[in-house]
mmCIF file of C-alpha atoms (C1' of nucleotides) in Angstrom:
data_model
loop_
_atom_site.group_PDB
_atom_site.id
_atom_site.type_symbol
_atom_site.label_atom_id
_atom_site.label_comp_id
_atom_site.label_asym_id
_atom_site.label_seq_id
_atom_site.Cartn_x
_atom_site.Cartn_y
_atom_site.Cartn_z
ATOM 1 C CA MET F 13 -11.400 10.248 19.953
ATOM 2 C CA PRO F 14 -11.589 13.434 21.431
ATOM 3 C CA GLY F 15 -9.563 15.784 20.505
ATOM 4 C CA ARG F 16 -7.911 14.405 18.105
ATOM 5 C CA ARG F 17 -7.297 16.533 15.027
ATOM 6 C CA ILE F 18 -7.748 16.215 11.518
ATOM 7 C CA SER F 19 -4.376 16.707 10.510
ATOM 8 C CA ALA F 20 -5.159 15.875 6.377
ATOM 9 C CA VAL F 21 -7.346 13.879 3.863
ATOM 10 C CA GLU F 22 -4.913 11.690 1.335
ATOM 11 C CA ARG F 23 -5.836 9.245 -0.807
ATOM 12 C CA TYR F 24 -4.188 5.340 -1.182
ATOM 13 C CA GLY F 25 -5.411 3.677 -3.608
ATOM 14 C CA LYS F 26 -9.564 2.865 -2.686
ATOM 15 C CA PHE F 27 -8.512 3.427 0.649
ATOM 16 C CA MET F 28 -9.126 7.620 2.575
ATOM 17 C CA LEU F 29 -6.424 8.074 5.112
ATOM 18 C CA LEU F 30 -7.251 10.581 8.028
ATOM 19 C CA ARG F 31 -4.559 11.912 9.363
ATOM 20 C CA LEU F 32 -5.335 12.093 13.069
ATOM 21 C CA GLY F 33 -2.751 14.915 14.545
ATOM 22 C CA GLN F 34 -2.958 13.746 18.747
ATOM 23 C CA PRO F 35 -5.065 14.741 21.582
ATOM 24 C CA ASP F 36 -4.323 18.316 22.516
ATOM 25 C CA ARG F 37 -3.500 19.435 25.572
ATOM 26 C CA THR F 38 -4.301 23.329 26.101
ATOM 27 C CA GLU F 39 -7.118 24.720 25.294
ATOM 28 C CA SER F 40 -6.186 26.333 21.923
ATOM 29 C CA SER F 41 -5.079 24.153 19.315
ATOM 30 C CA LEU F 42 -4.650 26.732 16.640
ATOM 31 C CA SER F 43 -2.918 28.578 18.489
ATOM 32 C CA SER F 44 0.426 25.791 19.105
ATOM 33 C CA ALA F 45 1.227 25.502 15.438
ATOM 34 C CA GLY F 46 4.003 27.518 15.962
ATOM 35 C CA GLY F 47 4.762 25.277 18.414
ATOM 36 C CA ALA F 48 5.074 21.215 18.464
ATOM 37 C CA ALA F 49 5.784 21.045 14.713
ATOM 38 C CA ASN F 50 5.768 17.358 14.282
ATOM 39 C CA VAL F 51 3.191 15.296 16.299
ATOM 40 C CA ASP F 52 1.074 14.683 13.173
ATOM 41 C CA SER F 53 4.261 11.485 12.269
ATOM 42 C CA VAL F 54 3.643 9.579 15.154
ATOM 43 C CA ALA F 55 0.252 10.000 15.052
ATOM 44 C CA GLY F 56 -2.634 7.480 13.634
ATOM 45 C CA SER F 57 -4.265 7.312 10.787
ATOM 46 C CA LEU F 58 -8.765 6.597 9.977
ATOM 47 C CA LEU F 59 -8.210 4.174 7.277
ATOM 48 C CA VAL F 60 -12.212 4.825 5.102
ATOM 49 C CA HIS F 61 -12.873 2.849 1.917
ATOM 50 C CA LEU F 62 -15.825 3.179 0.341
ATOM 51 C CA GLY F 63 -16.882 -0.275 -0.332
ATOM 52 C CA MET F 64 -19.544 0.113 -3.313
ATOM 53 C CA THR F 65 -22.583 3.036 -1.414
ATOM 54 C CA GLY F 66 -20.461 4.223 0.895
ATOM 55 C CA HIS F 67 -20.443 8.307 0.918
ATOM 56 C CA ILE F 68 -18.101 10.013 3.773
ATOM 57 C CA ALA F 69 -19.116 14.375 4.618
ATOM 58 C CA ALA F 70 -19.841 16.567 6.906
ATOM 59 C CA PHE F 71 -22.756 17.924 8.356
ATOM 60 C CA PRO F 72 -24.705 19.788 11.120
ATOM 61 C CA ALA F 73 -25.716 17.937 14.378
ATOM 62 C CA ALA F 74 -28.491 18.978 14.332
ATOM 63 C CA LYS F 75 -29.533 17.543 10.335
ATOM 64 C CA PRO F 76 -31.414 14.295 11.191
ATOM 65 C CA HIS F 77 -29.493 10.773 9.797
ATOM 66 C CA GLU F 78 -30.337 10.051 7.279
ATOM 67 C CA LYS F 79 -30.443 6.278 6.241
ATOM 68 C CA HIS F 80 -27.777 3.301 6.622
ATOM 69 C CA THR F 81 -25.704 5.574 8.603
ATOM 70 C CA HIS F 82 -23.351 4.169 10.455
ATOM 71 C CA VAL F 83 -20.224 5.410 11.720
ATOM 72 C CA CYS F 84 -20.063 9.574 12.936
ATOM 73 C CA PHE F 85 -18.146 11.558 15.065
ATOM 74 C CA LEU F 86 -18.982 14.602 16.358
ATOM 75 C CA LEU F 87 -16.477 17.918 15.038
ATOM 76 C CA ASP F 88 -15.821 20.858 16.972
ATOM 77 C CA ASP F 89 -17.350 23.629 14.964
ATOM 78 C CA GLY F 90 -20.463 21.607 16.157
ATOM 79 C CA ARG F 91 -21.178 19.315 12.943
ATOM 80 C CA GLU F 92 -20.220 15.798 12.274
ATOM 81 C CA LEU F 93 -18.743 13.835 10.136
ATOM 82 C CA ARG F 94 -20.789 10.494 9.210
ATOM 83 C CA TYR F 95 -20.245 8.199 7.221
ATOM 84 C CA THR F 96 -23.154 6.062 5.569
ATOM 85 C CA ASP F 97 -23.277 2.672 3.740
ATOM 86 C CA ALA F 98 -26.234 1.603 2.462
ATOM 87 C CA ARG F 99 -24.531 -2.460 1.123
ATOM 88 C CA ARG F 100 -21.945 -2.055 3.735
ATOM 89 C CA PHE F 101 -19.090 -3.550 2.184
ATOM 90 C CA GLY F 102 -17.267 -0.464 2.731
ATOM 91 C CA ARG F 103 -15.335 -0.605 5.905
ATOM 92 C CA MET F 104 -12.997 1.809 8.901
ATOM 93 C CA ALA F 105 -9.996 1.015 10.478
ATOM 94 C CA TYR F 106 -8.180 3.278 12.645
ATOM 95 C CA LEU F 107 -4.378 2.499 13.047
ATOM 96 C CA GLU F 108 -1.120 3.589 13.405
ATOM 97 C CA GLY F 109 2.425 3.371 13.997
ATOM 98 C CA THR F 110 4.316 0.390 12.535
ATOM 99 C CA ALA F 111 0.830 -1.342 12.111
ATOM 100 C CA LEU F 112 -0.519 1.574 10.039
ATOM 101 C CA GLU F 113 3.365 0.050 7.694
ATOM 102 C CA LYS F 114 2.225 -2.975 7.523
ATOM 103 C CA GLU F 115 -1.170 -3.077 6.174
ATOM 104 C CA LEU F 116 0.363 -0.025 3.524
ATOM 105 C CA GLN F 117 2.885 -1.697 2.311
ATOM 106 C CA GLU F 118 0.412 -4.832 1.759
ATOM 107 C CA PHE F 119 -0.695 -3.025 -0.801
ATOM 108 C CA GLY F 120 0.891 -2.332 -5.268
ATOM 109 C CA ALA F 121 1.795 0.563 -7.394
ATOM 110 C CA ASP F 122 0.063 4.090 -7.390
ATOM 111 C CA PRO F 123 -1.070 3.384 -11.629
ATOM 112 C CA LEU F 124 -0.919 7.063 -11.256
ATOM 113 C CA VAL F 125 2.564 7.365 -9.966
ATOM 114 C CA VAL F 126 4.487 4.150 -11.132
ATOM 115 C CA SER F 127 7.473 4.268 -14.239
ATOM 116 C CA ARG F 128 6.272 3.092 -17.058
ATOM 117 C CA GLU F 129 9.261 -0.125 -16.469
ATOM 118 C CA GLU F 130 7.514 -0.968 -13.255
ATOM 119 C CA PHE F 131 4.523 -1.017 -14.783
ATOM 120 C CA VAL F 132 5.621 -3.031 -17.534
ATOM 121 C CA ALA F 133 7.181 -5.627 -14.831
ATOM 122 C CA GLN F 134 3.922 -6.246 -12.686
ATOM 123 C CA VAL F 135 1.578 -7.081 -15.671
ATOM 124 C CA ARG F 136 4.490 -8.704 -16.803
ATOM 125 C CA GLY F 137 5.578 -10.250 -14.689
ATOM 126 C CA HIS F 138 1.951 -12.373 -13.260
ATOM 127 C CA ARG F 139 -0.388 -15.084 -15.584
ATOM 128 C CA ALA F 140 -3.330 -14.707 -14.085
ATOM 129 C CA ARG F 141 -5.345 -11.848 -16.078
ATOM 130 C CA ILE F 142 -4.862 -8.821 -17.109
ATOM 131 C CA LYS F 143 -8.212 -8.385 -15.697
ATOM 132 C CA ALA F 144 -7.492 -9.792 -12.597
ATOM 133 C CA LEU F 145 -4.252 -8.015 -12.363
ATOM 134 C CA LEU F 146 -5.815 -5.591 -12.921
ATOM 135 C CA LEU F 147 -8.481 -5.524 -10.556
ATOM 136 C CA ASP F 148 -5.916 -6.887 -8.021
ATOM 137 C CA GLN F 149 -5.008 -4.265 -5.186
ATOM 138 C CA GLY F 150 -1.732 -5.777 -4.519
ATOM 139 C CA VAL F 151 -0.463 -5.366 -7.500
ATOM 140 C CA LEU F 152 -2.233 -2.163 -8.797
ATOM 141 C CA ARG F 153 -3.929 0.164 -6.066
ATOM 142 C CA GLY F 154 -6.961 1.714 -6.635
ATOM 143 C CA VAL F 155 -8.402 0.595 -9.591
ATOM 144 C CA GLY F 156 -11.870 -1.120 -10.047
ATOM 145 C CA ASN F 157 -13.678 -2.701 -12.917
ATOM 146 C CA ILE F 158 -15.209 0.448 -14.167
ATOM 147 C CA TYR F 159 -11.780 0.855 -15.152
ATOM 148 C CA ALA F 160 -10.061 -1.241 -15.761
ATOM 149 C CA ASP F 161 -12.866 -2.513 -18.868
ATOM 150 C CA GLU F 162 -12.033 0.609 -19.704
ATOM 151 C CA SER F 163 -8.542 0.599 -20.105
ATOM 152 C CA LEU F 164 -8.626 -2.435 -21.843
ATOM 153 C CA TRP F 165 -10.600 -0.604 -24.485
ATOM 154 C CA ARG F 166 -8.876 1.938 -24.970
ATOM 155 C CA ALA F 167 -5.385 0.224 -25.264
ATOM 156 C CA ARG F 168 -7.791 -3.336 -27.509
ATOM 157 C CA ILE F 169 -6.418 -5.879 -24.809
ATOM 158 C CA HIS F 170 -8.835 -8.979 -23.813
ATOM 159 C CA PRO F 171 -9.589 -9.253 -20.081
ATOM 160 C CA ALA F 172 -8.969 -12.256 -21.212
ATOM 161 C CA ARG F 173 -6.055 -12.109 -21.504
ATOM 162 C CA LEU F 174 -2.860 -12.918 -19.712
ATOM 163 C CA GLY F 175 -0.472 -11.135 -17.999
ATOM 164 C CA ALA F 176 2.575 -11.553 -18.811
ATOM 165 C CA GLN F 177 1.542 -12.758 -22.362
ATOM 166 C CA LEU F 178 1.264 -8.769 -23.513
ATOM 167 C CA THR F 179 3.815 -7.495 -25.073
ATOM 168 C CA THR F 180 5.901 -5.000 -23.991
ATOM 169 C CA LYS F 181 3.874 -1.819 -26.049
ATOM 170 C CA GLN F 182 0.282 -3.808 -25.385
ATOM 171 C CA ALA F 183 2.682 -2.715 -21.932
ATOM 172 C CA ARG F 184 3.039 0.139 -22.386
ATOM 173 C CA THR F 185 0.105 1.671 -24.124
ATOM 174 C CA LEU F 186 -1.546 0.237 -20.966
ATOM 175 C CA HIS F 187 -0.194 2.281 -18.871
ATOM 176 C CA ARG F 188 -0.731 5.200 -20.688
ATOM 177 C CA VAL F 189 -4.038 4.925 -21.237
ATOM 178 C CA LEU F 190 -4.959 4.086 -17.730
ATOM 179 C CA ARG F 191 -3.549 6.992 -16.321
ATOM 180 C CA ASP F 192 -5.400 9.121 -18.989
ATOM 181 C CA ILE F 193 -8.801 7.771 -17.973
ATOM 182 C CA LEU F 194 -7.818 8.005 -14.700
ATOM 183 C CA GLU F 195 -6.592 11.792 -14.791
ATOM 184 C CA LYS F 196 -9.610 12.135 -17.015
ATOM 185 C CA ALA F 197 -12.039 10.754 -14.422
ATOM 186 C CA ILE F 198 -10.661 12.305 -11.688
ATOM 187 C CA VAL F 199 -10.404 15.704 -12.370
ATOM 188 C CA LEU F 200 -14.494 15.163 -13.805
ATOM 189 C CA ARG F 201 -14.700 14.014 -10.279
ATOM 190 C CA GLY F 202 -15.662 9.692 -10.633
ATOM 191 C CA SER F 203 -18.435 8.040 -12.540
ATOM 192 C CA SER F 204 -22.140 7.948 -11.093
ATOM 193 C CA ILE F 205 -22.988 4.701 -11.995
ATOM 194 C CA SER F 206 -26.303 4.451 -10.261
ATOM 195 C CA ASP F 207 -26.038 6.269 -6.522
ATOM 196 C CA PHE F 208 -22.349 7.194 -6.087
ATOM 197 C CA LEU F 209 -22.799 10.896 -4.893
ATOM 198 C CA ASP F 210 -18.957 12.364 -4.447
ATOM 199 C CA ALA F 211 -17.880 14.405 -0.755
ATOM 200 C CA GLU F 212 -20.702 17.636 -1.910
ATOM 201 C CA GLY F 213 -23.241 15.304 -2.704
ATOM 202 C CA GLU F 214 -22.299 15.970 -6.241
ATOM 203 C CA PRO F 215 -22.528 12.818 -8.807
ATOM 204 C CA GLY F 216 -19.827 12.810 -10.834
ATOM 205 C CA GLU F 217 -19.073 12.646 -14.798
ATOM 206 C CA TYR F 218 -17.097 10.813 -16.094
ATOM 207 C CA GLN F 219 -19.475 7.915 -16.798
ATOM 208 C CA ARG F 220 -20.244 10.246 -20.229
ATOM 209 C CA HIS F 221 -17.421 8.404 -21.265
ATOM 210 C CA HIS F 222 -16.883 5.393 -20.996
ATOM 211 C CA ARG F 223 -16.788 3.467 -24.353
ATOM 212 C CA ALA F 224 -17.476 -0.282 -22.326
ATOM 213 C CA TYR F 225 -18.540 -0.312 -18.895
ATOM 214 C CA GLY F 226 -22.077 -0.563 -19.193
ATOM 215 C CA ARG F 227 -22.749 -0.842 -22.748
ATOM 216 C CA GLU F 228 -23.616 -4.293 -23.812
ATOM 217 C CA GLY F 229 -25.753 -4.728 -26.980
ATOM 218 C CA LYS F 230 -24.429 -0.773 -27.896
ATOM 219 C CA ARG F 231 -22.217 0.261 -30.940
ATOM 220 C CA CYS F 232 -18.425 -0.152 -30.275
ATOM 221 C CA TYR F 233 -17.370 3.360 -31.424
ATOM 222 C CA ARG F 234 -13.641 2.928 -33.447
ATOM 223 C CA CYS F 235 -15.791 -0.336 -35.129
ATOM 224 C CA GLY F 236 -19.401 -0.557 -34.463
ATOM 225 C CA THR F 237 -18.904 -3.995 -33.560
ATOM 226 C CA LEU F 238 -22.045 -4.902 -30.538
ATOM 227 C CA ILE F 239 -19.809 -5.082 -26.560
ATOM 228 C CA ARG F 240 -20.188 -8.319 -24.916
ATOM 229 C CA ARG F 241 -19.647 -8.840 -21.088
ATOM 230 C CA ALA F 242 -18.773 -12.074 -20.013
ATOM 231 C CA ILE F 243 -17.284 -12.785 -16.886
ATOM 232 C CA VAL F 244 -13.468 -12.833 -15.928
ATOM 233 C CA ALA F 245 -11.945 -12.739 -12.529
ATOM 234 C CA GLY F 246 -15.060 -12.700 -11.274
ATOM 235 C CA ARG F 247 -16.821 -9.216 -12.829
ATOM 236 C CA SER F 248 -19.170 -8.057 -15.589
ATOM 237 C CA SER F 249 -16.058 -7.630 -17.813
ATOM 238 C CA TYR F 250 -17.231 -4.759 -21.406
ATOM 239 C CA PHE F 251 -15.065 -5.362 -24.336
ATOM 240 C CA CYS F 252 -15.596 -5.055 -27.807
ATOM 241 C CA PRO F 253 -15.061 -8.418 -28.891
ATOM 242 C CA ARG F 254 -13.890 -6.771 -32.290
ATOM 243 C CA CYS F 255 -11.374 -4.455 -30.978
ATOM 244 C CA GLN F 256 -9.707 -6.602 -28.530
ATOM 245 C CA PRO F 257 -9.462 -9.940 -30.000
ATOM 246 C CA ALA F 258 -10.204 -13.096 -27.384
ATOM 247 C CA PRO F 259 -7.009 -15.264 -26.750
ATOM 248 C CA ARG F 260 -8.104 -18.872 -28.016
ATOM 249 C CA GLY F 261 -11.479 -21.537 -26.033
ATOM 250 C CA PHE F 262 -12.483 -17.950 -24.846
ATOM 251 C CA ALA F 263 -16.453 -17.964 -23.751
ATOM 252 C CA MET F 264 -18.397 -14.898 -23.686
ATOM 253 C CA LEU F 265 -21.751 -14.452 -22.337
ATOM 254 C CA PRO F 266 -24.266 -14.839 -24.458
ATOM 255 C CA LEU F 267 -26.188 -11.077 -25.925
ATOM 256 C CA PRO F 268 -29.468 -10.783 -24.429
ATOM 257 C CA ARG F 269 -32.705 -10.706 -26.555
ATOM 258 C CA ARG F 270 -34.090 -7.935 -24.767
ATOM 259 C CA GLY F 271 -33.384 -8.439 -21.413
ATOM 260 C CA LYS F 272 -32.738 -5.916 -18.919
ATOM 261 C CA ALA F 273 -31.546 -2.565 -19.842
ATOM 262 C CA ARG F 274 -28.425 -2.410 -18.843
ATOM 263 C CA LYS F 275 -26.744 1.233 -17.823
ATOM 264 C CA ALA F 276 -24.548 3.265 -20.540
ATOM 265 C "C1'" DC R 12 0.308 -18.598 -7.556
ATOM 266 C "C1'" DT R 13 -3.869 -18.556 -9.496
ATOM 267 C "C1'" DC R 14 -8.692 -19.546 -9.690
ATOM 268 C "C1'" DG R 15 -13.421 -19.952 -8.770
ATOM 269 C "C1'" DA R 16 -17.326 -20.609 -5.512
ATOM 270 C "C1'" DT R 17 -19.237 -17.709 -1.228
ATOM 271 C "C1'" DC R 18 -20.757 -15.358 1.198
ATOM 272 C "C1'" DC R 19 -22.183 -9.914 2.908
ATOM 273 C "C1'" DC R 20 -25.594 -6.677 1.866
ATOM 274 C "C1'" DT R 21 -28.649 -3.561 0.025
ATOM 275 C "C1'" DG R 22 -31.471 -1.190 -4.053
ATOM 276 C "C1'" DG R 23 -32.969 -1.451 -8.109
ATOM 277 C "C1'" DA R 24 -35.694 -3.871 -12.073
ATOM 278 C "C1'" DC R 25 -36.961 -7.696 -13.912
ATOM 279 C "C1'" DG R 26 -41.615 -10.975 -14.211
ATOM 280 C "C1'" DC R 27 -45.979 -12.846 -12.823
ATOM 281 C "C1'" DT M 12 -50.840 -3.389 -7.369
ATOM 282 C "C1'" DG M 13 -47.935 -5.877 -5.203
ATOM 283 C "C1'" DC M 14 -45.165 -9.182 -4.013
ATOM 284 C "C1'" DG M 15 -41.080 -12.031 -4.866
ATOM 285 C "C1'" DT M 16 -36.434 -13.521 -7.350
ATOM 286 C "C1'" DC M 17 -32.053 -11.992 -9.421
ATOM 287 C "C1'" DC M 18 -28.398 -9.808 -9.397
ATOM 288 C "C1'" DA M 19 -24.685 -6.090 -9.247
ATOM 289 C "C1'" DG M 20 -19.676 -6.014 -6.853
ATOM 290 C "C1'" DG M 21 -15.290 -5.009 -3.847
ATOM 291 C "C1'" DG M 22 -13.248 -7.878 -0.904
ATOM 292 C "C1'" DA M 23 -11.951 -11.588 2.894
ATOM 293 C "C1'" DT M 24 -11.157 -16.193 2.402
ATOM 294 C "C1'" DC M 25 -11.928 -21.064 1.723
ATOM 295 C "C1'" DG M 26 -10.676 -24.977 -0.534
ATOM 296 C "C1'" DA M 27 -8.329 -27.121 -5.481
#
DNA sequence: CTCGATCCCTGGACGC
DNA sequence: TGCGTCCAGGGATCGA
C-alpha cells in the first residue's frame, strides 16, 4: 500500500481500525493538509483482530523480526509496523466503501455507548444463555470471556441463565457493571493472563482486579464460597455458586483435586 | 434461533 | 532431562 497514510486509529469492538488515506499525489503529503481535507472519507481501512496472541507495533526496520511475524508495513519514517501472532487466531483485512460498511454492520452495539434501554432489550430479547449473549459479537461488540465472567460475577447472575429470563433490574445492573469493568480495564490497559502485552509492550494491570475469571477453587470475594468452573457457551466460565445461583439442572465441573494451578 | 462439535494454532503445564 | 499429551481461547462453520 505504497503512499497510503494512516489517518486515524480507532477501536471497533475487538477490532482495530486503521483508517488509510488515499495515495499521495505529490511528494509532500504534509503540505497538502490545508487543501484536500476530505480524501479520507472515501478511503478504506485496515481491520485488525488480534485474536488471542496478536500484537501490532512499530519497530526500527533494522531490528530482527520476532518469531511469528506475519505482516510488515514499511513506514515512511524508516520504521516497520509489524504484526506478530503465535497462534494465528488473529485476522487482518483491507476493506473500503460498502464492503467496509457491510462488515461493520454485522456487529452489535458497543456496551460503552449503548443506552440502558437498548442493552436491556438486547439481553432480554434473546433466549440464549446470558454468557453466550455477552460473547456474541453480533449482539454486543467487544466483550470477551474475561469481562463476561467478571461482569456476571458483579451482577450476581449465573452464566447459564437465559437472557430472556433475566429481570429488567438484573439486566440494568449487568449493563452498569459491565461498563464500569470495561472502563476500568481500558484505563489499566487490559488483563495480562499469560502473554498479553499492549502496543507499548507493557502488560496490563486489570488481572489484579479479577473476581471470578481464573479463580477456580479460590474463595469468592463476597461470600467466601469456592469459585467454580463450568463450560458455558463452549467456554470456561468462572462463577460463585452461591452469589450466582444456577438455573435448575445445571451441572458444573467437579473441583480439581490438586490439579494444575489455574492462574488467579 | 440456538446449540454443541470441530477445526484452526502454539506454548505452557502436566505426567511419566 | 526429555518427550508425549492435553488444553486454552475467538471465531468460522456445519449439522442437529
